[in-house]
Coordinates of C-alpha atoms in Angstrom, one line a residue:
M1 CA 56.6 11.8 44.7
P2 CA 53.3 9.6 46.1
E3 CA 54.2 7.1 48.3
K4 CA 54.0 3.2 46.3
L5 CA 51.3 1.0 48.1
G6 CA 54.3 -1.5 49.7
E7 CA 55.8 1.4 51.6
L8 CA 52.5 2.6 52.6
L9 CA 52.0 -1.1 53.8
I10 CA 55.1 -1.4 55.5
R11 CA 55.2 2.2 57.1
N12 CA 51.3 1.2 58.5
G13 CA 53.1 -1.6 60.4
L14 CA 50.6 -3.8 58.4
V15 CA 53.3 -6.2 56.6
T16 CA 57.1 -6.7 57.0
E17 CA 59.6 -6.1 54.8
A18 CA 60.5 -10.0 54.3
Q19 CA 56.7 -10.2 53.7
F20 CA 56.3 -8.0 51.0
T21 CA 59.7 -9.7 49.4
A22 CA 58.1 -12.7 49.6
A23 CA 54.9 -11.9 47.7
L24 CA 57.2 -9.6 45.0
E25 CA 58.8 -13.1 44.3
K26 CA 55.5 -14.9 44.1
Q27 CA 54.3 -12.3 41.6
Q28 CA 57.1 -13.4 39.2
E29 CA 55.0 -16.7 39.2
F30 CA 51.6 -15.2 38.3
P31 CA 52.8 -11.3 37.0
C32 CA 48.8 -10.9 35.9
V33 CA 47.8 -11.2 39.6
P34 CA 47.9 -8.0 41.8
I35 CA 50.6 -7.6 44.3
G36 CA 47.7 -6.6 46.8
Q37 CA 45.8 -10.1 46.1
I38 CA 49.2 -11.8 46.7
L39 CA 49.6 -10.7 49.7
C40 CA 46.1 -11.7 50.9
Q41 CA 46.6 -15.2 49.7
L42 CA 49.5 -15.5 51.2
G43 CA 48.2 -14.3 54.7
F44 CA 50.2 -12.1 55.3
I45 CA 47.3 -8.9 55.4
S46 CA 43.4 -9.0 55.6
T47 CA 41.5 -8.1 52.7
M48 CA 39.3 -5.7 54.9
D49 CA 42.6 -3.9 56.3
L50 CA 44.3 -3.9 52.4
N51 CA 41.1 -2.0 51.1
M52 CA 41.2 0.3 53.9
V53 CA 45.1 1.4 53.2
L54 CA 43.8 1.3 48.9
D55 CA 40.7 3.8 49.9
Y56 CA 41.9 6.0 53.0
N57 CA 45.2 6.8 50.0
R58 CA 43.3 6.6 46.9
K59 CA 45.5 4.1 45.7
R60 CA 42.7 2.2 44.1
L61 CA 42.6 2.4 40.3
K62 CA 39.4 3.1 38.9
L63 CA 37.6 0.0 36.7
G64 CA 38.1 2.4 33.3
E65 CA 41.7 2.9 34.1
I66 CA 42.2 -0.5 35.0
L67 CA 40.7 -2.1 31.3
V68 CA 42.7 0.8 29.3
K69 CA 45.8 -0.2 31.3
Q70 CA 45.1 -4.0 30.1
K71 CA 44.3 -2.9 26.8
H72 CA 40.7 -4.2 26.3
L73 CA 39.6 -1.1 25.9
D74 CA 39.9 2.7 24.4
E75 CA 39.6 6.5 26.1
A76 CA 37.0 6.9 23.4
K77 CA 34.8 3.8 24.1
L78 CA 35.8 4.2 28.0
H79 CA 34.3 8.2 27.5
N80 CA 31.3 6.6 25.7
A81 CA 30.1 4.1 28.5
L82 CA 30.7 6.6 31.4
Q83 CA 28.2 8.6 29.9
I84 CA 25.7 6.1 29.1
A85 CA 26.2 4.8 33.0
E86 CA 25.8 8.3 34.2
K87 CA 22.4 8.7 32.1
E88 CA 21.3 5.3 32.7
H89 CA 22.2 5.5 36.5
I90 CA 24.0 1.8 36.1
P91 CA 27.4 0.8 37.1
L92 CA 30.3 1.5 34.7
G93 CA 30.7 -2.8 34.3
Q94 CA 27.1 -3.2 33.4
A95 CA 27.4 -0.5 30.6
L96 CA 30.5 -1.9 28.9
V97 CA 28.8 -4.9 28.5
R98 CA 25.4 -3.2 27.3
L99 CA 27.7 -1.7 24.7
H100 CA 29.0 -4.4 23.7
Y101 CA 32.4 -3.2 24.3
L102 CA 33.4 -6.4 26.8
D103 CA 32.0 -9.7 27.7
E104 CA 30.7 -10.1 31.3
E105 CA 34.4 -12.0 32.2
K106 CA 36.4 -9.1 31.4
V107 CA 34.6 -6.7 33.2
A108 CA 34.6 -9.2 35.8
R109 CA 38.3 -10.0 36.0
A110 CA 39.0 -6.4 35.9
I111 CA 36.9 -5.7 39.3
A112 CA 38.8 -8.4 40.8
A113 CA 42.0 -6.7 40.0
Q114 CA 41.0 -3.7 41.1
Y115 CA 39.9 -5.0 44.4
D116 CA 42.3 -7.3 45.0
L117 CA 40.2 -9.8 45.2
P118 CA 40.0 -13.5 43.6
F119 CA 37.5 -14.5 40.6
V120 CA 36.0 -17.5 40.5
S121 CA 33.6 -19.2 37.9
F122 CA 30.7 -21.6 39.3
G123 CA 31.7 -24.4 37.4
T124 CA 33.5 -26.5 39.6
F125 CA 31.0 -25.3 42.5
S126 CA 28.3 -27.3 43.8
F127 CA 25.6 -25.2 45.9
D128 CA 23.9 -26.3 48.9
S129 CA 20.6 -24.6 49.5
Q130 CA 21.1 -24.5 53.4
L131 CA 23.3 -21.9 52.5
A132 CA 19.8 -19.9 51.5
R133 CA 19.8 -19.7 55.7
L134 CA 22.5 -17.2 56.4
I135 CA 21.8 -14.2 53.9
N136 CA 18.6 -12.8 53.5
V137 CA 17.4 -13.6 49.8
N138 CA 16.0 -9.6 49.1
Y139 CA 19.3 -8.3 50.7
A140 CA 21.8 -10.7 48.3
Q141 CA 19.3 -9.5 45.1
R142 CA 19.5 -6.1 45.7
H143 CA 23.2 -5.8 46.5
R144 CA 24.3 -8.7 43.6
I145 CA 25.7 -11.4 46.1
V146 CA 25.7 -14.6 46.9
P147 CA 26.7 -17.6 49.3
I148 CA 28.8 -20.3 47.1
G149 CA 30.6 -22.2 49.9
K150 CA 31.0 -22.9 53.9
T151 CA 34.0 -24.3 55.8
G152 CA 33.7 -24.0 59.3
K153 CA 33.3 -20.6 60.2
I154 CA 34.0 -18.8 57.0
V155 CA 31.6 -18.5 54.4
T156 CA 32.8 -17.7 50.7
L157 CA 30.7 -14.6 49.2
A158 CA 30.2 -14.3 45.3
M159 CA 29.7 -10.3 44.4
A160 CA 29.4 -8.5 41.3
Y161 CA 30.5 -5.7 42.6
P162 CA 32.3 -5.2 46.0
L163 CA 30.4 -4.2 48.9
R164 CA 31.7 -1.8 51.1
G165 CA 34.6 -2.5 53.6
V166 CA 31.8 -1.7 56.6
E167 CA 29.1 -3.6 54.8
L168 CA 31.1 -6.8 54.5
H169 CA 32.2 -6.1 58.1
E170 CA 28.4 -5.6 58.9
L171 CA 27.1 -8.8 56.9
A172 CA 30.1 -10.8 58.9
A173 CA 28.8 -9.7 62.6
V174 CA 25.3 -10.3 61.5
I175 CA 25.7 -13.9 61.0
D176 CA 28.6 -14.3 63.2
M177 CA 31.0 -15.6 60.5
E178 CA 34.0 -15.1 58.6
I179 CA 33.4 -13.5 55.1
K180 CA 35.9 -14.5 52.5
P181 CA 34.8 -12.3 49.4
V182 CA 35.3 -13.2 45.7
I183 CA 34.0 -11.7 42.6
A184 CA 32.0 -13.6 39.8
R185 CA 30.0 -12.9 36.9
E186 CA 26.4 -11.0 37.5
S187 CA 24.7 -13.4 35.6
D188 CA 26.2 -16.7 37.3
I189 CA 25.4 -14.9 40.1
T190 CA 21.5 -14.6 39.3
A191 CA 21.9 -18.3 38.2
A192 CA 23.6 -19.3 41.8
Q193 CA 20.1 -17.3 43.8
H194 CA 17.7 -18.8 41.8
R195 CA 19.7 -22.4 42.9
I196 CA 20.4 -21.5 46.5
F197 CA 17.3 -19.4 47.4
R198 CA 15.0 -21.2 45.0
T199 CA 13.4 -17.9 43.5
T200 CA 11.7 -18.7 40.6
P201 CA 10.5 -16.5 37.4
R202 CA 6.8 -15.5 37.2
T203 CA 4.5 -18.4 36.1
A204 CA 2.2 -18.4 33.0
R205 CA -0.5 -17.8 34.6
E206 CA 1.1 -15.0 36.7
E207 CA 2.5 -13.3 33.2
K208 CA -0.1 -10.8 32.4
E209 CA 1.9 -10.1 29.3
S210 CA -0.4 -9.9 25.9
L211 CA 2.0 -13.2 24.5
T212 CA -1.2 -14.4 22.2
F213 CA 0.3 -17.2 20.4
E214 CA -1.7 -19.9 19.0
V215 CA -0.3 -22.7 17.3
S216 CA -1.7 -23.5 13.6
E217 CA 0.6 -26.2 12.3
D218 CA 1.1 -27.0 8.4
I219 CA -0.1 -30.9 8.5
T220 CA -2.4 -32.3 11.4
R221 CA 0.1 -34.4 13.9
E222 CA -0.6 -37.6 14.9
S223 CA -1.8 -37.3 18.6
G224 CA 0.6 -40.0 19.6
K225 CA 2.3 -38.1 22.2
S226 CA 3.6 -39.9 25.1
R227 CA 1.6 -39.0 28.6
Y228 CA 5.1 -37.9 30.2
V229 CA 5.4 -34.9 27.5
D230 CA 3.0 -32.6 29.5
D231 CA 4.8 -33.5 32.8
F232 CA 8.1 -33.0 31.1
I233 CA 7.4 -29.7 29.8
S234 CA 5.4 -27.3 31.9
A235 CA 4.0 -23.8 32.0
D236 CA 6.7 -22.5 33.2
V237 CA 8.7 -23.5 29.7
D238 CA 5.7 -23.1 27.3
Y239 CA 5.7 -19.4 29.2
L240 CA 9.7 -19.1 28.7
V241 CA 9.7 -19.8 24.9
K242 CA 6.8 -17.6 24.0
K243 CA 8.8 -15.0 25.9
V244 CA 11.8 -15.5 23.8
I245 CA 10.2 -15.6 20.5
S246 CA 7.8 -12.5 21.5
I247 CA 10.9 -10.4 22.1
A248 CA 12.4 -11.6 18.8
I249 CA 9.4 -10.7 17.2
K250 CA 8.9 -7.4 18.8
M251 CA 12.8 -6.7 18.0
A252 CA 12.3 -7.8 14.2
A253 CA 15.0 -10.5 15.0
S254 CA 16.2 -12.8 12.0
D255 CA 17.1 -15.6 14.0
I256 CA 16.7 -16.7 18.0
H257 CA 19.9 -18.9 18.8
L258 CA 19.7 -20.9 21.4
E259 CA 23.4 -22.0 22.4
S260 CA 24.2 -24.7 25.0
R261 CA 27.5 -23.5 27.0
E262 CA 29.2 -25.3 30.2
H263 CA 27.3 -23.4 32.8
G264 CA 23.5 -23.5 30.9
M265 CA 22.3 -21.8 27.7
E266 CA 22.7 -18.6 26.0
I267 CA 20.2 -17.0 23.9
R268 CA 21.2 -14.5 21.2
F269 CA 18.9 -12.4 18.8
R270 CA 20.5 -11.9 15.6
I271 CA 19.1 -8.2 15.0
D272 CA 19.9 -6.1 11.9
G273 CA 22.4 -8.7 10.7
V274 CA 24.2 -8.9 14.1
L275 CA 24.0 -11.2 17.0
Q276 CA 22.9 -9.6 19.8
S277 CA 22.7 -10.7 23.9
L278 CA 19.2 -9.1 24.8
D279 CA 17.8 -8.2 28.6
L280 CA 15.5 -11.1 29.4
G281 CA 15.1 -9.5 33.0
H282 CA 13.7 -12.3 35.7
D283 CA 13.5 -14.8 33.3
A284 CA 17.2 -14.9 32.4
D285 CA 18.3 -17.6 35.4
A286 CA 15.1 -19.7 34.5
I287 CA 16.0 -20.2 31.1
N288 CA 19.7 -21.5 32.4
S289 CA 17.5 -24.2 34.7
H290 CA 14.9 -25.4 31.9
A291 CA 17.6 -25.3 28.8
K292 CA 16.7 -29.0 28.0
Q293 CA 12.9 -28.4 28.3
I294 CA 13.2 -25.4 25.8
V295 CA 14.9 -27.3 23.5
S296 CA 12.5 -30.4 23.9
K297 CA 9.6 -27.7 23.9
I298 CA 10.9 -26.3 20.1
K299 CA 11.4 -29.8 18.7
I300 CA 8.0 -31.0 20.2
L301 CA 6.7 -28.0 18.4
C302 CA 7.7 -28.6 14.8
D303 CA 7.6 -32.4 15.0
M304 CA 11.1 -33.3 15.4
D305 CA 12.3 -36.4 17.5
I306 CA 13.0 -34.9 20.6
A307 CA 14.8 -38.4 21.7
E308 CA 17.6 -37.7 19.1
K309 CA 19.9 -35.8 20.2
R310 CA 23.2 -37.1 18.4
R311 CA 22.4 -36.1 15.0
P312 CA 21.1 -32.6 13.1
Q313 CA 17.7 -32.1 12.4
D314 CA 15.6 -29.4 10.5
S315 CA 12.1 -28.9 10.4
S316 CA 9.6 -26.2 11.1
F317 CA 6.5 -24.8 12.3
K318 CA 3.6 -21.8 12.6
L319 CA 2.5 -19.7 14.8
K320 CA -0.4 -17.1 14.6
V321 CA 0.9 -13.6 16.2
T322 CA -2.3 -11.2 17.7
K323 CA -1.2 -8.1 18.3
D324 CA -3.4 -5.1 19.2
G325 CA -6.2 -7.1 17.4
T326 CA -3.8 -7.7 14.1
V327 CA -3.7 -11.7 13.3
R328 CA -0.4 -12.5 11.2
S329 CA 1.4 -16.0 10.5
V330 CA 4.8 -16.4 11.4
D331 CA 6.6 -19.3 9.8
F332 CA 9.8 -20.6 11.6
R333 CA 12.5 -22.7 10.6
V334 CA 14.3 -24.9 12.7
S335 CA 17.5 -26.4 12.7
S336 CA 19.3 -28.3 15.9
V337 CA 22.7 -29.4 15.8
P338 CA 24.5 -31.8 18.7
T339 CA 27.4 -30.0 20.5
Q340 CA 29.8 -30.5 23.2
F341 CA 27.6 -29.1 26.0
G342 CA 24.4 -30.2 24.4
E343 CA 22.0 -29.4 21.8
N344 CA 22.3 -25.8 19.5
V345 CA 19.1 -25.0 18.2
V346 CA 18.7 -21.9 16.0
V347 CA 15.7 -20.6 14.8
R348 CA 15.2 -18.8 11.8
I349 CA 12.0 -16.5 11.6
L350 CA 9.7 -15.6 8.5
D351 CA 7.4 -12.8 9.6
K352 CA 5.2 -12.4 6.7
R353 CA 4.0 -9.0 7.5
G354 CA 1.2 -7.4 5.5
G355 CA 2.8 -4.4 4.0
A356 CA 3.6 -4.7 0.2
I357 CA 7.2 -3.8 -0.6
S358 CA 8.5 -1.1 -3.2
L359 CA 11.6 -0.3 -5.2
E360 CA 10.7 3.1 -3.8
T361 CA 10.8 1.7 -0.2
L362 CA 13.8 -0.7 -0.4
G363 CA 16.3 2.7 0.1
L364 CA 18.1 2.3 -2.8
L365 CA 19.8 5.1 -4.6
P366 CA 17.1 6.8 -6.9
A367 CA 19.1 6.7 -10.1
H368 CA 19.2 3.0 -9.3
V369 CA 15.6 2.8 -9.0
D370 CA 15.0 4.6 -12.2
T371 CA 17.5 2.8 -14.1
L372 CA 15.3 -0.7 -12.4
C373 CA 12.1 0.2 -13.4
R374 CA 13.4 1.4 -17.3
T375 CA 14.9 -2.2 -17.4
L376 CA 12.0 -3.7 -16.6
E377 CA 9.9 -2.3 -18.8
K378 CA 12.0 -4.8 -21.4
P379 CA 9.6 -8.0 -21.9
T380 CA 12.0 -11.0 -21.5
G381 CA 15.4 -11.5 -19.9
I382 CA 16.7 -12.3 -17.0
F383 CA 17.3 -10.1 -13.6
L384 CA 19.7 -11.1 -11.4
V385 CA 19.8 -9.9 -7.3
T386 CA 23.5 -10.9 -5.9
G387 CA 25.1 -10.8 -2.7
P388 CA 25.5 -13.3 0.7
T389 CA 23.2 -14.9 2.4
G390 CA 21.4 -12.2 4.9
S391 CA 22.0 -8.8 2.6
G392 CA 17.8 -8.4 1.6
K393 CA 18.0 -10.2 -2.0
S394 CA 15.1 -11.4 -1.2
S395 CA 13.2 -8.4 -0.2
T396 CA 14.6 -6.8 -3.8
L397 CA 13.1 -9.6 -5.7
Y398 CA 9.7 -9.2 -4.3
A399 CA 9.8 -5.2 -4.7
I400 CA 10.9 -5.8 -8.3
L401 CA 7.9 -8.5 -8.5
N402 CA 5.3 -6.5 -7.1
R403 CA 6.3 -3.5 -9.4
I404 CA 5.8 -5.7 -12.4
N405 CA 2.8 -8.2 -11.2
T406 CA -0.3 -6.3 -12.7
S407 CA -3.9 -8.4 -13.6
E408 CA -2.7 -9.0 -17.6
V409 CA 0.0 -11.0 -16.4
K410 CA 0.6 -14.5 -15.2
T411 CA 3.2 -14.9 -12.0
L412 CA 4.8 -18.4 -10.7
T413 CA 7.4 -18.2 -8.3
V414 CA 9.1 -21.1 -6.8
E415 CA 10.8 -20.1 -3.9
D416 CA 12.8 -21.9 -0.6
P417 CA 10.8 -21.2 1.9
I418 CA 7.7 -18.7 0.8
E419 CA 8.9 -15.4 3.1
Y420 CA 6.1 -13.2 1.9
T421 CA 2.9 -13.7 0.1
I422 CA 2.0 -11.5 -2.4
D423 CA -1.8 -11.0 -4.3
G424 CA -2.2 -12.6 -7.3
V425 CA 1.0 -13.7 -7.6
S426 CA 0.7 -18.3 -7.5
Q427 CA 3.7 -19.3 -5.1
S428 CA 5.3 -22.5 -4.5
E429 CA 7.9 -23.9 -2.4
V430 CA 10.8 -26.3 -2.9
N431 CA 10.0 -29.7 -1.2
E432 CA 13.2 -31.6 -1.8
A433 CA 12.3 -34.9 0.2
I434 CA 9.4 -35.3 -2.5
G435 CA 11.4 -34.3 -5.7
N436 CA 9.8 -30.5 -5.7
S437 CA 13.2 -29.0 -6.8
F438 CA 14.2 -25.4 -8.7
A439 CA 14.6 -27.6 -11.7
H440 CA 11.6 -29.7 -11.3
F441 CA 9.3 -26.9 -10.7
L442 CA 11.0 -24.6 -13.5
R443 CA 10.0 -27.6 -16.1
S444 CA 6.3 -27.3 -14.9
F445 CA 6.2 -23.6 -14.9
L446 CA 6.7 -23.5 -18.7
R447 CA 3.5 -25.5 -19.5
Q448 CA 1.8 -23.2 -17.3
D449 CA 2.1 -20.0 -19.8
P450 CA 3.5 -17.9 -17.2
D451 CA 4.6 -14.1 -18.2
N452 CA 6.8 -13.8 -15.2
I453 CA 8.5 -16.5 -13.5
M454 CA 10.8 -15.9 -10.2
V455 CA 13.1 -18.8 -9.2
G456 CA 14.3 -18.1 -5.1
E457 CA 18.0 -19.0 -6.1
I458 CA 20.0 -20.2 -9.4
R459 CA 22.1 -23.2 -7.6
D460 CA 23.0 -25.6 -10.7
L461 CA 23.4 -26.1 -14.0
E462 CA 19.8 -27.2 -14.6
T463 CA 18.2 -24.5 -12.7
A464 CA 20.2 -22.3 -14.6
S465 CA 19.7 -23.7 -17.9
I466 CA 15.9 -23.8 -17.9
S467 CA 15.9 -20.4 -16.4
I468 CA 17.8 -19.0 -19.6
R469 CA 15.9 -21.2 -21.9
A470 CA 12.7 -19.7 -20.1
A471 CA 14.2 -16.4 -21.0
L472 CA 15.0 -16.7 -24.6
T473 CA 11.4 -17.7 -25.0
G474 CA 9.9 -15.1 -24.0
H475 CA 9.7 -14.7 -20.0
T476 CA 10.7 -12.6 -17.9
V477 CA 12.9 -14.3 -15.0
L478 CA 13.6 -13.2 -11.8
S479 CA 16.7 -14.7 -9.7
T480 CA 19.0 -14.3 -6.8
L481 CA 23.1 -15.5 -7.2
H482 CA 25.6 -15.7 -4.3
T483 CA 28.2 -13.6 -5.7
N484 CA 29.9 -10.8 -4.0
D485 CA 29.8 -8.1 -6.8
A486 CA 27.6 -7.6 -9.9
T487 CA 29.8 -8.8 -12.6
S488 CA 30.7 -12.1 -10.4
A489 CA 27.2 -12.8 -11.6
F490 CA 29.1 -13.9 -15.1
T491 CA 31.9 -15.5 -14.2
R492 CA 29.4 -17.7 -11.8
L493 CA 27.3 -18.4 -14.9
M494 CA 30.1 -19.6 -16.9
D495 CA 31.0 -21.6 -13.8
M496 CA 28.1 -23.5 -13.7
G497 CA 28.9 -24.6 -17.4
V498 CA 26.4 -21.7 -19.2
E499 CA 27.8 -21.0 -22.7
P500 CA 28.8 -17.4 -22.7
S501 CA 26.7 -16.7 -25.7
L502 CA 23.5 -17.3 -24.0
I503 CA 24.3 -15.2 -20.9
S504 CA 25.0 -12.3 -23.2
S505 CA 21.4 -13.0 -25.0
T506 CA 19.4 -13.3 -21.9
L507 CA 21.1 -10.8 -18.7
R508 CA 19.3 -8.1 -18.7
C509 CA 20.5 -6.6 -15.1
V510 CA 22.4 -7.5 -12.4
L511 CA 21.8 -5.7 -9.0
A512 CA 24.4 -6.8 -5.9
Q513 CA 24.0 -5.8 -2.5
R514 CA 24.6 -5.3 1.0
L515 CA 22.7 -4.4 4.0
V516 CA 24.7 -1.9 5.9
R517 CA 23.3 -0.5 9.8
R518 CA 21.8 2.6 9.8
I519 CA 23.0 5.1 13.0
C520 CA 20.4 5.3 15.7
D521 CA 18.7 8.9 15.5
H522 CA 18.0 8.8 18.9
C523 CA 21.5 9.1 20.2
K524 CA 23.6 10.5 16.8
V525 CA 26.8 12.2 17.5
R526 CA 29.8 13.6 15.9
Y527 CA 33.3 11.7 15.8
M528 CA 36.4 11.2 14.4
P529 CA 37.4 8.1 13.0
A530 CA 40.7 6.3 14.0
K531 CA 43.7 7.2 11.6
E532 CA 43.6 3.4 11.0
I533 CA 40.3 3.7 9.5
L534 CA 40.7 6.7 7.7
G535 CA 43.8 5.5 6.4
E536 CA 41.6 2.4 4.7
F537 CA 39.6 5.0 2.7
R538 CA 42.6 7.4 1.8
F539 CA 40.9 10.0 3.6
P540 CA 43.4 12.4 5.1
Q541 CA 44.5 12.6 8.8
T542 CA 43.1 16.3 9.3
T543 CA 39.9 15.6 7.4
T544 CA 37.2 18.3 8.6
H545 CA 33.8 16.1 7.7
P546 CA 31.6 16.0 10.3
F547 CA 31.6 11.9 10.8
A548 CA 28.5 10.4 13.0
R549 CA 28.2 7.3 14.7
G550 CA 25.5 6.0 17.8
S551 CA 26.7 6.2 21.3
G552 CA 24.5 3.8 22.4
C553 CA 21.1 4.3 24.3
V554 CA 18.0 1.8 25.3
R555 CA 15.9 2.2 21.9
C556 CA 18.7 0.8 19.8
N557 CA 19.8 -2.2 22.7
F558 CA 23.1 0.0 23.0
T559 CA 24.6 -1.3 19.7
G560 CA 24.2 2.7 18.1
F561 CA 22.3 1.4 14.9
A562 CA 18.4 0.7 14.5
G563 CA 17.5 -0.8 11.2
R564 CA 19.9 -1.7 7.5
R565 CA 19.6 0.0 4.2
P566 CA 21.2 -1.3 1.4
I567 CA 24.3 -0.2 -0.8
A568 CA 24.3 -1.5 -4.5
E569 CA 26.2 -1.5 -7.6
L570 CA 23.6 -1.6 -10.3
W571 CA 25.0 -3.1 -14.2
V572 CA 22.7 -2.9 -17.3
P573 CA 25.0 -4.8 -19.6
T574 CA 25.4 -2.8 -23.0
G575 CA 26.1 -3.9 -26.1
S576 CA 29.9 -3.7 -26.1
E577 CA 30.0 -5.3 -22.8
A578 CA 27.9 -8.4 -23.9
L579 CA 30.7 -8.9 -27.0
L580 CA 32.8 -9.5 -24.4
F581 CA 31.0 -12.1 -22.8
S582 CA 32.2 -14.5 -25.5
K583 CA 36.2 -13.9 -24.4
R584 CA 35.3 -15.4 -21.0
P585 CA 37.0 -12.6 -19.2
D586 CA 37.7 -12.9 -15.6
N587 CA 35.9 -10.9 -13.0
Q588 CA 38.7 -8.3 -12.3
A589 CA 38.8 -7.8 -16.3
L590 CA 35.2 -7.1 -16.4
R591 CA 35.2 -4.8 -13.7
E592 CA 37.7 -2.6 -14.9
V593 CA 35.4 -2.5 -18.1
V594 CA 31.8 -2.3 -16.2
F595 CA 33.0 0.2 -13.3
H596 CA 36.2 2.0 -14.2
Q597 CA 35.9 2.7 -17.9
G598 CA 32.0 3.1 -17.8
Q599 CA 32.0 5.4 -14.8
R600 CA 29.3 3.1 -12.8
M601 CA 29.1 3.9 -8.9
T602 CA 30.2 0.9 -7.3
M603 CA 28.8 -0.5 -4.4
I604 CA 31.6 0.8 -2.0
E605 CA 31.0 4.2 -3.3
D606 CA 26.9 3.9 -2.5
G607 CA 27.9 2.8 1.0
L608 CA 30.7 6.2 1.0
R609 CA 27.6 7.9 -0.1
R610 CA 25.9 6.9 3.1
V611 CA 28.4 8.0 5.3
K612 CA 29.0 11.7 3.9
A613 CA 25.1 11.8 4.6
G614 CA 25.7 10.7 8.2
E615 CA 23.8 7.4 7.8
T616 CA 26.2 5.1 8.7
T617 CA 30.1 4.5 9.8
L618 CA 33.1 3.8 8.2
E619 CA 33.6 0.9 10.4
E620 CA 30.2 -0.5 9.2
L621 CA 31.3 -0.2 5.7
L622 CA 34.7 -2.4 6.6
R623 CA 32.6 -4.7 8.5
V624 CA 30.0 -5.5 5.3
V625 CA 32.0 -4.9 1.9
P626 CA 34.3 -7.6 0.7
Y627 CA 38.0 -6.1 1.4
E628 CA 38.9 -6.0 -2.5
H629 CA 36.1 -3.5 -3.0
V630 CA 37.8 -1.4 -0.5
E631 CA 41.3 -1.8 -2.1
E632 CA 39.2 -1.1 -5.8
C633 CA 38.1 1.9 -4.0
R634 CA 41.9 3.2 -3.2
N635 CA 42.5 2.8 -6.7
R636 CA 39.7 4.4 -8.3
M637 CA 40.5 7.4 -6.1
A638 CA 43.7 7.4 -7.3
A639 CA 42.5 7.4 -10.5
K640 CA 40.3 10.3 -9.7
L641 CA 37.2 8.1 -10.9
F642 CA 35.6 9.6 -8.4
S643 CA 36.1 11.7 -5.3
W644 CA 34.5 12.2 -1.7
D645 CA 33.6 15.8 -2.7
A646 CA 31.2 14.5 -5.7
L647 CA 29.5 12.0 -4.3

């Protein structure tokens, strides 16, 4: 039977039985702290001696074993992370963070437990530039270490990954001081190195990347800018803002989130509908140290009040982006909100790319496209696209608009905001500040003799009433609603106060959709979902279907997904279904008739079709689709209205 750590230490004379007993009693107060770390804290053994015993006798648990034991990780994720770490030649901790399995602090605390070292957060430290004299900056950056404190002849050394005992001994001999090692987050160490060693990022003049941005604002700003602004907003801050924006556009992010934290600023990008932290390279620590100036620079771009930090503000700005000789305009909508540690800023990116969107390229089911095209041939009525924010409704509306827009018809749109510019279409933008609401524009549109009208969103009874009146008078009206599914469009309009008889006369088609992330083609592997996931969809635990997922790679930022595709349910009300409207059915009763008896494909069945084709995962469906639809799916399977094999 292998010897325990206490027996080893006592047998080798490194601690006494009384000392080990005292450490065990202390551990009862702090059960999460390893016994070796407690022995070091009590001064019964040195960290170096403890590490030598652990390493020589192979008593040290591996990082992955600790994380699995702490239930922060399962075996499947650990195996995948180990493969990535080996492939990319990076430490396991970095692989876990890149794969978004764990945050930096959980990894750092596990490393601290692995090496019986204390974990420290830098919030209470005030860094002294004199510490830079102790260790060479290149050595510190190469080994991810930084001196954070000095008391007499003892220096506290923070490490992301512990140095070997020999290296610590040699470093202590070189600086002629005793070293007290601690573990910290790698990002904290990088930021501390910048503050202690005064390392700086590349300046705007030194940067050779093609960040060719030209500010082109909607209106001419007054030139009464304070003479102190240029001093406050340096060239480095200009560079950092452009760097963040360029990364967002390159990665096709929809939003940039600049979040003020206790220890600086965290920047995350919403890519494929999910917030992700991207590698900002050498600029990460500079962003932390210039957080307030970066926020002020963005506020100056969109003409916000930089002195107002107590109230939320909203505004916008434009940039012309030049890439490979091609110039395009990009709109940015900015929202700032005061928080505990400073202002949070969210920048929404409206990239007006030139390519026309078509129904065929959206990724909808071919049967849905055929039905839509046949329905659009009818000259009047309301066509609705429903779903939550970020479900691709606008893209689908633009695709429909491209289908019906020809030289023989006049098409008007009112949007908030205009996301894509379409040739031959007269587009208007909502501006509530001057009274240009959806309803105000719609009333004016009816006097412009249009054939087609697109309303960005039906939000209230007034907009809904005018839209229905336009449909009754021979116009085709396209719009969106925020509902969970197709049949909810009827109940939503009825809740607004629209009469059921008017809905039955004008409602031609409802398309409800969500966007699911697509498995990355470069790291797609076979796998078996967890039993709990299979149980949610009533799949047998012994199923042999080859499910797929992305293992994570550089191309997909280690998420396993790249791009999104829509899953949808399409409802073209029949005459008998329209007659039901007068009875004011609730959504459940209406879905029973439309999808259960009507044998139409539901949204989740469309999603399962993509899972079967190896395009997405069951876990992604559970993340995106309302859970009541999962329950509905199980009921439909039990009633044998559809089967996995028939998809």
